[in-house]
PDB file of C-alpha atoms in Angstrom:
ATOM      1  CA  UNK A   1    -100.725  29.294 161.105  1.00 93.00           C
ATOM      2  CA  UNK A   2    -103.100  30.395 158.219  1.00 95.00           C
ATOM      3  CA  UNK A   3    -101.181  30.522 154.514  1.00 97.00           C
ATOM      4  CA  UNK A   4    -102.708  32.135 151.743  1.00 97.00           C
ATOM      5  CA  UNK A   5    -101.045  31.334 148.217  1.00 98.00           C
ATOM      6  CA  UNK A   6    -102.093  33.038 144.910  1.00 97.00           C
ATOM      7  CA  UNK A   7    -100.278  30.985 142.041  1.00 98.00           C
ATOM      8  CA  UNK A   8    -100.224  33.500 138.958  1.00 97.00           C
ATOM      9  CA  UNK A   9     -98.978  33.165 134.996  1.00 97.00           C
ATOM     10  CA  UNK A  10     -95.748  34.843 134.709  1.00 97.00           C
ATOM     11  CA  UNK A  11     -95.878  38.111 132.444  1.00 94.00           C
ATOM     12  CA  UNK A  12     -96.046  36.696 128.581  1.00 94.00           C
ATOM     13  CA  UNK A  13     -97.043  33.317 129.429  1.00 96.00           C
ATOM     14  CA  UNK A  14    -100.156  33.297 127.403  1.00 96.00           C
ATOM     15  CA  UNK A  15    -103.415  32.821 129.117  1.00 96.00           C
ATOM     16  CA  UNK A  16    -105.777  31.251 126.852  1.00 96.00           C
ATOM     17  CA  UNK A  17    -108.429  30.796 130.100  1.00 96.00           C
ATOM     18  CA  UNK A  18    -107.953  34.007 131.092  1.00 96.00           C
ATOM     19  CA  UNK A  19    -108.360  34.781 127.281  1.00 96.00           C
ATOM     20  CA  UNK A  20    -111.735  32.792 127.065  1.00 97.00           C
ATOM     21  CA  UNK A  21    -113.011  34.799 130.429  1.00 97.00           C
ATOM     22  CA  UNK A  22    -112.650  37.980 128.964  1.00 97.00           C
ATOM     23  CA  UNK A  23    -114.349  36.949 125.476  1.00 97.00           C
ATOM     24  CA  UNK A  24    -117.168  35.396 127.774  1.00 97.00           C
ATOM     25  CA  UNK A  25    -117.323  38.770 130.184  1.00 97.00           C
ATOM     26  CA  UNK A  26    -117.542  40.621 126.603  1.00 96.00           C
ATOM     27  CA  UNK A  27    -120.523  38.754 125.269  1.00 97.00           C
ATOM     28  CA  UNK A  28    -122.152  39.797 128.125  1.00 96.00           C
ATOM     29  CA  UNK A  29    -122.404  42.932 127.755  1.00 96.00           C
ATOM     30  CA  UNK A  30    -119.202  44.093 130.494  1.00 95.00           C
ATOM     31  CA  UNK A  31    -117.459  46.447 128.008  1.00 93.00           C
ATOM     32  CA  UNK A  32    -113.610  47.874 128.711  1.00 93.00           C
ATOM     33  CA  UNK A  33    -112.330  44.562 130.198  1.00 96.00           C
ATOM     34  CA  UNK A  34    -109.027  44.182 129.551  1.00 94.00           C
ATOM     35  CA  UNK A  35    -105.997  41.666 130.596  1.00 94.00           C
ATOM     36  CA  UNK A  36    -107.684  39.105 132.371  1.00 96.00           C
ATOM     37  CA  UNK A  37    -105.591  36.683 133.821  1.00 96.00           C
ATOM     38  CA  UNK A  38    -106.330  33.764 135.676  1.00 97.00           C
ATOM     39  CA  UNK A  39    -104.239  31.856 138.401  1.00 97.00           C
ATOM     40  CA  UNK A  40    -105.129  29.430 141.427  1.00 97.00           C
ATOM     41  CA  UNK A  41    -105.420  30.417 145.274  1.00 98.00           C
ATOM     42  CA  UNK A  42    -104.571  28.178 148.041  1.00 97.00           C
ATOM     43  CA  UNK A  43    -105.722  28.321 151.495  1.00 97.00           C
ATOM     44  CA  UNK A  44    -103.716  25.923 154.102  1.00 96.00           C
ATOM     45  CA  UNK A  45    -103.121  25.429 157.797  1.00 96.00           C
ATOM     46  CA  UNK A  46     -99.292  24.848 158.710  1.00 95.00           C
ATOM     47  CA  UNK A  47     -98.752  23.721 162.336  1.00 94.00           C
ATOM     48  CA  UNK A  48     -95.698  26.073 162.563  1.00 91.00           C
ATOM     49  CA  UNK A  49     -95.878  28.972 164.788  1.00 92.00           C
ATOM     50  CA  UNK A  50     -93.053  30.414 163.813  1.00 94.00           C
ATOM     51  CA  UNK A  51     -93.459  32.542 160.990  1.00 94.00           C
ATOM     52  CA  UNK A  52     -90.290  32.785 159.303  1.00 95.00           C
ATOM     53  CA  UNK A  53     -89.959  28.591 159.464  1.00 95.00           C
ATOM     54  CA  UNK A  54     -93.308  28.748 157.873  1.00 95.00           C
ATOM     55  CA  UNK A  55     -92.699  30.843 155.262  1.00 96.00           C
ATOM     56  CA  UNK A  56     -89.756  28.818 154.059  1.00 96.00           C
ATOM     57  CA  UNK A  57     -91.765  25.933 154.539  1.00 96.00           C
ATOM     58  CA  UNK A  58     -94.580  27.294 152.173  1.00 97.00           C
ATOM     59  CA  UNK A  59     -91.812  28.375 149.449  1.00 97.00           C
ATOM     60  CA  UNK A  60     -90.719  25.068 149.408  1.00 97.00           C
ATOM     61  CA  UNK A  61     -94.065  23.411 149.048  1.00 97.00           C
ATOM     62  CA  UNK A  62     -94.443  25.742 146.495  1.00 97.00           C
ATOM     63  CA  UNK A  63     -91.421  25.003 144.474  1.00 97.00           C
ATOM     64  CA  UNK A  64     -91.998  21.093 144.758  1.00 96.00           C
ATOM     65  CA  UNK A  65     -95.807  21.020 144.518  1.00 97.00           C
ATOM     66  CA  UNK A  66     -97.887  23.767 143.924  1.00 97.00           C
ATOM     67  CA  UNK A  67     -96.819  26.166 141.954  1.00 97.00           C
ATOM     68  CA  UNK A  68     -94.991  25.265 137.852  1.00 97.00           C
ATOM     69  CA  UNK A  69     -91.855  27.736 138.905  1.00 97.00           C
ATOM     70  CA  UNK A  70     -90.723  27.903 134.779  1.00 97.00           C
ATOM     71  CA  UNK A  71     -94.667  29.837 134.026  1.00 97.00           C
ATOM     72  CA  UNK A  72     -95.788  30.387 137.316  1.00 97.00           C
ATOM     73  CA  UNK A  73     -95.063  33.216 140.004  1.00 97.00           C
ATOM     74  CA  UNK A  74     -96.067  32.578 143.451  1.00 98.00           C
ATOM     75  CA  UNK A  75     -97.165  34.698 146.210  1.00 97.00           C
ATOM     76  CA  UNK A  76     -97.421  33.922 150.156  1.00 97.00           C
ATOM     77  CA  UNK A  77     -99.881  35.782 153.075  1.00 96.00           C
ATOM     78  CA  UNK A  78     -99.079  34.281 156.498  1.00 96.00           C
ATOM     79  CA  UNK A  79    -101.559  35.151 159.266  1.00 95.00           C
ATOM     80  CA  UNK A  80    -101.146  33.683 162.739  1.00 91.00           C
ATOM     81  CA  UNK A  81    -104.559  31.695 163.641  1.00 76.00           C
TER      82      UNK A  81
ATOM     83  CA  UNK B   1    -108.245  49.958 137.647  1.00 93.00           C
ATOM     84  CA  UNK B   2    -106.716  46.712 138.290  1.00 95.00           C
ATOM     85  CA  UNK B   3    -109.513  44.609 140.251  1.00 97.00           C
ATOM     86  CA  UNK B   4    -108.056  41.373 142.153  1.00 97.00           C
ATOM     87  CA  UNK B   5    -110.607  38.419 142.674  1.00 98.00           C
ATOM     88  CA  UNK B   6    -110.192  35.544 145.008  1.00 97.00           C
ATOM     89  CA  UNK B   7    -113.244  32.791 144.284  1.00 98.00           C
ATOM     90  CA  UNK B   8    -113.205  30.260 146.933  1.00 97.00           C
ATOM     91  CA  UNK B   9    -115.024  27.037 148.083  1.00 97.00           C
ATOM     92  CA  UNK B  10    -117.798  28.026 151.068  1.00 97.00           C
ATOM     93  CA  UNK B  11    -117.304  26.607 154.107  1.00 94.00           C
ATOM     94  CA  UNK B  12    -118.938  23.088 154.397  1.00 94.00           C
ATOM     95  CA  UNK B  13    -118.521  22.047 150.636  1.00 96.00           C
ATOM     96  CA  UNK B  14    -116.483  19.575 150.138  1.00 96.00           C
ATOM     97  CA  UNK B  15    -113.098  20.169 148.241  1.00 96.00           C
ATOM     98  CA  UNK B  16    -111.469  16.909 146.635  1.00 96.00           C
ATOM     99  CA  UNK B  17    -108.872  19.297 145.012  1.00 96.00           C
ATOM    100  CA  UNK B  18    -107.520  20.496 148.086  1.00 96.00           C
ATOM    101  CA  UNK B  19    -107.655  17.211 150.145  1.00 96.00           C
ATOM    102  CA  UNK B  20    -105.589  15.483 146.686  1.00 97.00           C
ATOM    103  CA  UNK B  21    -103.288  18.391 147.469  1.00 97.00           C
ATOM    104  CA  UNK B  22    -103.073  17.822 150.987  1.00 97.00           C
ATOM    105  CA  UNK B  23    -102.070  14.021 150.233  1.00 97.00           C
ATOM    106  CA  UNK B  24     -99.516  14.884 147.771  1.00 97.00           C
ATOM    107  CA  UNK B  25     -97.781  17.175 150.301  1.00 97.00           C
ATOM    108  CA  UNK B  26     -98.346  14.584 152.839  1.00 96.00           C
ATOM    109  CA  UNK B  27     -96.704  12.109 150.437  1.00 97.00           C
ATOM    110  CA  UNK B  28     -93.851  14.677 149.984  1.00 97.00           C
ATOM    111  CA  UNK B  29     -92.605  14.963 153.659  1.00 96.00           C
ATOM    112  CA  UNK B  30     -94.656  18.057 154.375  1.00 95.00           C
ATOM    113  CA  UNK B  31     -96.295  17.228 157.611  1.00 93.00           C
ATOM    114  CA  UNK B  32     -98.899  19.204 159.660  1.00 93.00           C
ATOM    115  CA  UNK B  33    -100.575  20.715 156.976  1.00 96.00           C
ATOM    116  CA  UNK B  34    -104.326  20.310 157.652  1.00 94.00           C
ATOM    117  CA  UNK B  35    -107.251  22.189 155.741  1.00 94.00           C
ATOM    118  CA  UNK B  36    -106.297  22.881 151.928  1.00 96.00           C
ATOM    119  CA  UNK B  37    -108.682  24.259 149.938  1.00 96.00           C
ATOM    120  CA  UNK B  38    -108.457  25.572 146.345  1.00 97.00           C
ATOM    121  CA  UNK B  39    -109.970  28.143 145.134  1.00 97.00           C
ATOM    122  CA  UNK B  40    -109.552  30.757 141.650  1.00 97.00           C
ATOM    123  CA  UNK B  41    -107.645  33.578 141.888  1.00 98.00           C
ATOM    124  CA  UNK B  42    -108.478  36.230 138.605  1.00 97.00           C
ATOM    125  CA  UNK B  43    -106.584  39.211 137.718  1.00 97.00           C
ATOM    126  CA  UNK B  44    -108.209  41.903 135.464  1.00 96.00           C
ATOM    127  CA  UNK B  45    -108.293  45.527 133.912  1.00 96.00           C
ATOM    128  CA  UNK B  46    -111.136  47.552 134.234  1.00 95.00           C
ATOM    129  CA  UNK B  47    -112.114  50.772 132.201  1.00 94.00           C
ATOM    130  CA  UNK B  48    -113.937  52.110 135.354  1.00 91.00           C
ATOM    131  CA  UNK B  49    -111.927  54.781 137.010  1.00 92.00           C
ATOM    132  CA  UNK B  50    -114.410  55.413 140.085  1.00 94.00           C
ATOM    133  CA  UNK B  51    -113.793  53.153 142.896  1.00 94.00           C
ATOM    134  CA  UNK B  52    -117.461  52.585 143.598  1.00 95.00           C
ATOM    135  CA  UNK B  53    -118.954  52.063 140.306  1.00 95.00           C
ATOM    136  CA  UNK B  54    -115.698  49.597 139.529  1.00 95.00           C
ATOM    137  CA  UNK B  55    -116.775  47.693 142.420  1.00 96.00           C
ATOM    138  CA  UNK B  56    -120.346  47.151 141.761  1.00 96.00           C
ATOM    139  CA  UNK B  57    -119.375  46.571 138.155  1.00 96.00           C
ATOM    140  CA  UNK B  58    -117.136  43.731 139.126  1.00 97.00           C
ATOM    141  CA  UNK B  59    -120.023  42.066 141.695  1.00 97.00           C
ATOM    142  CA  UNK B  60    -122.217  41.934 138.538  1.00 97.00           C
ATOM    143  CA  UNK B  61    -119.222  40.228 136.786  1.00 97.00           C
ATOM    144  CA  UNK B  62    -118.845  37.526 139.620  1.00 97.00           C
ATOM    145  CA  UNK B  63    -122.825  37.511 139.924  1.00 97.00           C
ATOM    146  CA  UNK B  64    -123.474  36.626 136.578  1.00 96.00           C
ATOM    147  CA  UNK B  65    -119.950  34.657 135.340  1.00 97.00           C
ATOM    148  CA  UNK B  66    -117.135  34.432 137.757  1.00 97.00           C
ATOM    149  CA  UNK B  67    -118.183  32.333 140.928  1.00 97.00           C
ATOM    150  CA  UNK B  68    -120.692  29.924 141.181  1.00 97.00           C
ATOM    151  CA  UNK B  69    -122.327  31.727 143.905  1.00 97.00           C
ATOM    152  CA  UNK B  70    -124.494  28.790 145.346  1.00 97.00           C
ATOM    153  CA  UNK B  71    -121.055  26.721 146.275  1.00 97.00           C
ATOM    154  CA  UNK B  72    -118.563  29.966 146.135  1.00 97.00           C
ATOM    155  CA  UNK B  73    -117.720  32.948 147.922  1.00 97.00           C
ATOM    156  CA  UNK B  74    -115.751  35.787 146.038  1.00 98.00           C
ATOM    157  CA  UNK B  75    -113.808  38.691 147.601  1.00 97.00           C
ATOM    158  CA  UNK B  76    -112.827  41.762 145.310  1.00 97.00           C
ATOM    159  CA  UNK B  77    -109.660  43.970 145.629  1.00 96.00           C
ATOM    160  CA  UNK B  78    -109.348  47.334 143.582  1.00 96.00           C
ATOM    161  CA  UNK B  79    -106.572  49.290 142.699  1.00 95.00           C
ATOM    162  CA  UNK B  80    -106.004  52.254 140.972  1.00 90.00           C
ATOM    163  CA  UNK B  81    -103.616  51.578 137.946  1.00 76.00           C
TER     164      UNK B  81
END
């Protein structure tokens, strides 16, 4: 089974990357950018088949590895392969 | 309009990231996870209130700044905010 993870800054966790993006998008000309924030995305094959097991199997990956749970949200897209 | 960019790795380049990843889950217990890869996931406003001309706009933005696009595919989500 296919997982697809997007790790993102919680609301009012500054984002000084996302912050430096949106300065560099604005010296190039792209005008009425706004709120850019920028998080990571994770691709990974689980060898569950079951997709509730594999979802709780993500979350806790997620809690113990990839995402910071005290800044960072997490968000998980199964998709049988 | 809220635009939603995934930037990922192509196929066939390597990803030391996502196989340190892989180890550390390894090393945590999780087992059958094969095939991590990392990629950038970016959040932003646009100004841009047609669909069409937002996405073009934002394919310029990846073009020129957001994805390296000889080592990195991106895919772009809109939505109307």
């Amino acid at each position: 089974m296919k997982a697809r993870i997007k790790v993102t800054l919680k609301n009012g966790v500054l984002d000084p990357q996302g912050k430096a993006i949106e300065n560099a998008l604005s010296a190039l000309g792209f005008d009425g950018v706004d709120d850019v924030r920028q998080g990571k995305y994770l691709e990974l094959d689980i060898a569950e088949t079951d997709e509730a097991c594999a979802r709780t199997r993500v979350e806790e990956m997620c809690e113990k590895l990839l995402a910071n749970t005290v800044i960072e949200n997490y968000d998980i897209e199964l998709e049988a392969s």
